[in-house]
PDB file of C-alpha atoms in Angstrom:
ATOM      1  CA  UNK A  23     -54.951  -2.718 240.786  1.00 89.00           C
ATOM      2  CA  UNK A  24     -57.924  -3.831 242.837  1.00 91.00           C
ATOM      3  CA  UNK A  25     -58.735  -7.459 242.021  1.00 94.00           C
ATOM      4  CA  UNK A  26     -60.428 -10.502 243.574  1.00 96.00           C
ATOM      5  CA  UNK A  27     -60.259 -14.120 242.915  1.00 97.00           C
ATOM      6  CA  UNK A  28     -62.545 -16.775 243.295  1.00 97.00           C
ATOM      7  CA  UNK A  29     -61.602 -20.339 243.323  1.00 97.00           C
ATOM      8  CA  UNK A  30     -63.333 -23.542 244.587  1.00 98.00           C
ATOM      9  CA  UNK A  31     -66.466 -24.197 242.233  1.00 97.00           C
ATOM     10  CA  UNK A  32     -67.552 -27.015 240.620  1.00 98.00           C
ATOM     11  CA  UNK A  33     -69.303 -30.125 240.265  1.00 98.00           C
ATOM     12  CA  UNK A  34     -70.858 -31.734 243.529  1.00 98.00           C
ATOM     13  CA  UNK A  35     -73.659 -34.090 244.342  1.00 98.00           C
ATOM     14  CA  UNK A  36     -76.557 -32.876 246.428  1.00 98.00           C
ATOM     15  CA  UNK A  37     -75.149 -33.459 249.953  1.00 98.00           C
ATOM     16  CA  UNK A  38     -71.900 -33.063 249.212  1.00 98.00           C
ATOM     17  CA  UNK A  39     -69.507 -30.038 250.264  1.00 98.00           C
ATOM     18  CA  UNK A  40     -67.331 -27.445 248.574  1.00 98.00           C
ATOM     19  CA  UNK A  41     -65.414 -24.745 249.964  1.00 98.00           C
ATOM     20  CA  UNK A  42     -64.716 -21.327 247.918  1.00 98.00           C
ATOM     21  CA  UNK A  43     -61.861 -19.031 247.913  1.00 98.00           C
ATOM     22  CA  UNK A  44     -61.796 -15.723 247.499  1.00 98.00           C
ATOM     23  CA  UNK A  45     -58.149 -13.554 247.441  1.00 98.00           C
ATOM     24  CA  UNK A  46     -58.055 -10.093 247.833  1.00 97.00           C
ATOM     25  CA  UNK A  47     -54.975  -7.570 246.323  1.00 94.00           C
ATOM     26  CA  UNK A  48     -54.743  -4.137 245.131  1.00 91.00           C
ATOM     27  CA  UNK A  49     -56.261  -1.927 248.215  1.00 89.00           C
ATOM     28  CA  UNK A  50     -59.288  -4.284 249.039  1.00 92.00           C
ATOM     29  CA  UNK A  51     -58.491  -6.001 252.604  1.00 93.00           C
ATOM     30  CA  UNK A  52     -61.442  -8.973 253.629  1.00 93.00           C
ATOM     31  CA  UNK A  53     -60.734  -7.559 257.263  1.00 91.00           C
ATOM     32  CA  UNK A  54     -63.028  -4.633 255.961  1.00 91.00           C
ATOM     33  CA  UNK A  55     -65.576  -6.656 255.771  1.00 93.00           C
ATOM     34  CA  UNK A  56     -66.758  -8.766 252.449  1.00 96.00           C
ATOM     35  CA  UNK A  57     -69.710 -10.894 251.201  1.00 98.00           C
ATOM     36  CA  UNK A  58     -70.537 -13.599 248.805  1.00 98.00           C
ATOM     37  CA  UNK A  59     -73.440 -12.996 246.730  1.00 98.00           C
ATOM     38  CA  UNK A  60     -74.659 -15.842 243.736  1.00 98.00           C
ATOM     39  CA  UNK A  61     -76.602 -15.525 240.843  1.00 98.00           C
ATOM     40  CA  UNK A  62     -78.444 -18.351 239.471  1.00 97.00           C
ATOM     41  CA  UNK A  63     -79.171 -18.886 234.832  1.00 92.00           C
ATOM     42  CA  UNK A  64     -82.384 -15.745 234.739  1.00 94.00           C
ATOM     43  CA  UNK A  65     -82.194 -14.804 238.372  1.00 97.00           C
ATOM     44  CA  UNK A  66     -81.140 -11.588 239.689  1.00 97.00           C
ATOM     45  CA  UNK A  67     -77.673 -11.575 241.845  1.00 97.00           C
ATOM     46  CA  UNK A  68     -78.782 -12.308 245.406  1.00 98.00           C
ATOM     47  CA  UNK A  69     -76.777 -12.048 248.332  1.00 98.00           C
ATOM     48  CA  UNK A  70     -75.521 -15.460 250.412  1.00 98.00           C
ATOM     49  CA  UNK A  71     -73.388 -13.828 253.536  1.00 98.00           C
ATOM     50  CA  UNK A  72     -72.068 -10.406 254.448  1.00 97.00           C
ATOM     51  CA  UNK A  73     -69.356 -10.249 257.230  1.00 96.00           C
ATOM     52  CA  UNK A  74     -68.813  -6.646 258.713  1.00 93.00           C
ATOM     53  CA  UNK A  75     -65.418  -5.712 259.508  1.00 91.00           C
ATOM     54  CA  UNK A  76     -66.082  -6.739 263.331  1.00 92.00           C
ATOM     55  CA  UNK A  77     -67.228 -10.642 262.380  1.00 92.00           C
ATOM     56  CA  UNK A  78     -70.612  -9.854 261.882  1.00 96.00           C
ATOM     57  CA  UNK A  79     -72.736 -12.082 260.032  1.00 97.00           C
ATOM     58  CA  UNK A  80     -75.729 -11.857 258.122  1.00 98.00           C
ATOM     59  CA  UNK A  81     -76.689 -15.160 255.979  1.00 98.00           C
ATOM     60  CA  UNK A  82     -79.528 -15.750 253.345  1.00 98.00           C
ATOM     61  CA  UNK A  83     -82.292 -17.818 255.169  1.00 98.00           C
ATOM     62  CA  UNK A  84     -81.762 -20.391 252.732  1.00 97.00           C
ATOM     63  CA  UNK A  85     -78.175 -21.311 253.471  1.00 98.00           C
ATOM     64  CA  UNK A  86     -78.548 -20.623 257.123  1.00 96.00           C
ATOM     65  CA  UNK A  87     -77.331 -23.685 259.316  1.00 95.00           C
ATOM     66  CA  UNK A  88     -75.132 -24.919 256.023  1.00 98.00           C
ATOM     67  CA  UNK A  89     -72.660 -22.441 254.566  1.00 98.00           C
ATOM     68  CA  UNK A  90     -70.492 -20.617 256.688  1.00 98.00           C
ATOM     69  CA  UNK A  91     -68.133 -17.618 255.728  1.00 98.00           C
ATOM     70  CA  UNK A  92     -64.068 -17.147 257.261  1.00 97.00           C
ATOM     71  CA  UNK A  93     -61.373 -14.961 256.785  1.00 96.00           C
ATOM     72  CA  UNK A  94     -57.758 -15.687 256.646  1.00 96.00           C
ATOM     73  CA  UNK A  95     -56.983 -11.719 257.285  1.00 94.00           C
ATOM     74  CA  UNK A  96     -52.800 -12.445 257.085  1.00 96.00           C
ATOM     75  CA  UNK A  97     -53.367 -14.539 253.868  1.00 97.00           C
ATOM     76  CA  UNK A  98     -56.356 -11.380 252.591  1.00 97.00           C
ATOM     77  CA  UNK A  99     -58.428 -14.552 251.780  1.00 97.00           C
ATOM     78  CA  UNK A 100     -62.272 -15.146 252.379  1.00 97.00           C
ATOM     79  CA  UNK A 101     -64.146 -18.655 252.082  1.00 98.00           C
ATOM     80  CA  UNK A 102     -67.378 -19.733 252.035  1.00 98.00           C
ATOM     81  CA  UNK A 103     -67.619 -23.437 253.199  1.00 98.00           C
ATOM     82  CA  UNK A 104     -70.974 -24.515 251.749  1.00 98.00           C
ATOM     83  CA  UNK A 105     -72.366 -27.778 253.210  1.00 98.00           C
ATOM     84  CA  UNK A 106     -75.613 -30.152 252.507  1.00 98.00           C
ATOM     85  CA  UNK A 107     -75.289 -28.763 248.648  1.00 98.00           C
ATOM     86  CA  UNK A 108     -78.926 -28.822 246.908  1.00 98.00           C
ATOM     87  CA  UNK A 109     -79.963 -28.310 243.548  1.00 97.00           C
ATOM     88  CA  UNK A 110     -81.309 -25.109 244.020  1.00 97.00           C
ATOM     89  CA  UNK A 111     -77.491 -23.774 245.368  1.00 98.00           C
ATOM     90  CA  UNK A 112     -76.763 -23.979 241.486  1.00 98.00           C
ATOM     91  CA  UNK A 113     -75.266 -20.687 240.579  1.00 98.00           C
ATOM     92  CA  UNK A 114     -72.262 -18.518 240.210  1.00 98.00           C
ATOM     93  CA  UNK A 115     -70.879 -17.365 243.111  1.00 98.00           C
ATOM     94  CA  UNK A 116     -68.974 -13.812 243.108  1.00 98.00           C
ATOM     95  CA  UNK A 117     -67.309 -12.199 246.168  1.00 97.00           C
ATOM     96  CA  UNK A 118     -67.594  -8.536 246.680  1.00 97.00           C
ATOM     97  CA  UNK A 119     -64.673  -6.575 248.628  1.00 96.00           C
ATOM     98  CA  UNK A 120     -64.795  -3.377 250.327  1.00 92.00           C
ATOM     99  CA  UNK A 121     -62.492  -0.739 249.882  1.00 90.00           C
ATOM    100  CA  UNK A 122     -62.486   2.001 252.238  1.00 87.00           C
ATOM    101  CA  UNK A 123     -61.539   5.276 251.189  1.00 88.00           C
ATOM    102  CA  UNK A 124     -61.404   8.280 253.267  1.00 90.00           C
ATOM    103  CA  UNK A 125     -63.415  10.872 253.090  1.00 93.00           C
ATOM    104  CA  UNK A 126     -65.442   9.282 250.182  1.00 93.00           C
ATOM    105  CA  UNK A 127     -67.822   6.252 251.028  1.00 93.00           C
ATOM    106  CA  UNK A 128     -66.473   2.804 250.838  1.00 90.00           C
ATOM    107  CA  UNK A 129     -66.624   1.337 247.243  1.00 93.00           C
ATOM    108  CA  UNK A 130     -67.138  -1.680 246.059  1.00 94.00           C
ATOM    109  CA  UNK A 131     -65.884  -4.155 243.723  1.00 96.00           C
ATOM    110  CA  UNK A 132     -66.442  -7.730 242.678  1.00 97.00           C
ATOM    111  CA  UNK A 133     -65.157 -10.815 240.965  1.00 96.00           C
ATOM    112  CA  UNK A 134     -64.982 -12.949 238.443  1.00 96.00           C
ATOM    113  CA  UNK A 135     -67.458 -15.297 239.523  1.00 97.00           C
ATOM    114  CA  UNK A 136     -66.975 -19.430 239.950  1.00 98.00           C
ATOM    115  CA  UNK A 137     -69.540 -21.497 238.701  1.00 98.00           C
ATOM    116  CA  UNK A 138     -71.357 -24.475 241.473  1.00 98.00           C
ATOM    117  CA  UNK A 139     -73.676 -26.976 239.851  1.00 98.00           C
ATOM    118  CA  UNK A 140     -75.534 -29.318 242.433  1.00 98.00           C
ATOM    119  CA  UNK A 141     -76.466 -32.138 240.614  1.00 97.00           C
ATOM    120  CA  UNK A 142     -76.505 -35.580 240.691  1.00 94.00           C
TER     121      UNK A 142
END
């Protein structure tokens, strides 16, 4: 059963720091590349960071220079360390896994979501 789990939101000031989790299970592997999107109250989804299966980043221009995504590949665990939180980082942040499946293009799946309010 494919499933992902985030972990790590919450309540911060603006400046301050969190770090989100994200385990993987069921056939999804982070080593296959992931990404952490967010969706703010009557925004669409947008995405924050994509990591390709070789380490390759791509990062939203607004969190450039203060988030940064890892991977734990032996623990199947991504993170997104988010630094110099604002405001406007207010959202719910979901991580989407890829699972690759031969022959077929790669599907993908998401979860549950954890909440981050920026406020003071």
């Amino acid at each position: 059963q494919v499933q992902l789990v985030e972990s790590g939101g919450g309540l911060v000031q603006p400046g301050g720091s969190l770090r989100l989790s994200c385990v993987a299970s069921g056939g999804i592997f982070v080593a296959n590349g992931m990404a952490w999107y967010r969706q703010a109250p009557g925004k669409e989804r947008e995405m924050v960071v994509a990591v390709s299966s070789g380490g390759v980043t791509n990062y939203a221009e607004s969190v450039k220079s203060r988030f940064a995504v890892s991977r734990d590949n032996a623990k199947n665990t991504a993170y997104l360390q988010m630094n110099s939180l604002k405001p406007e980082d207010t959202a719910v942040y979901y991580c989407r896994g890829t699972k690759i499946q031969l022959g077929r293009p790669p599907a993908y799946y998401w979860g549950q979501g954890t909440q981050v309010t920026v406020a003071s």
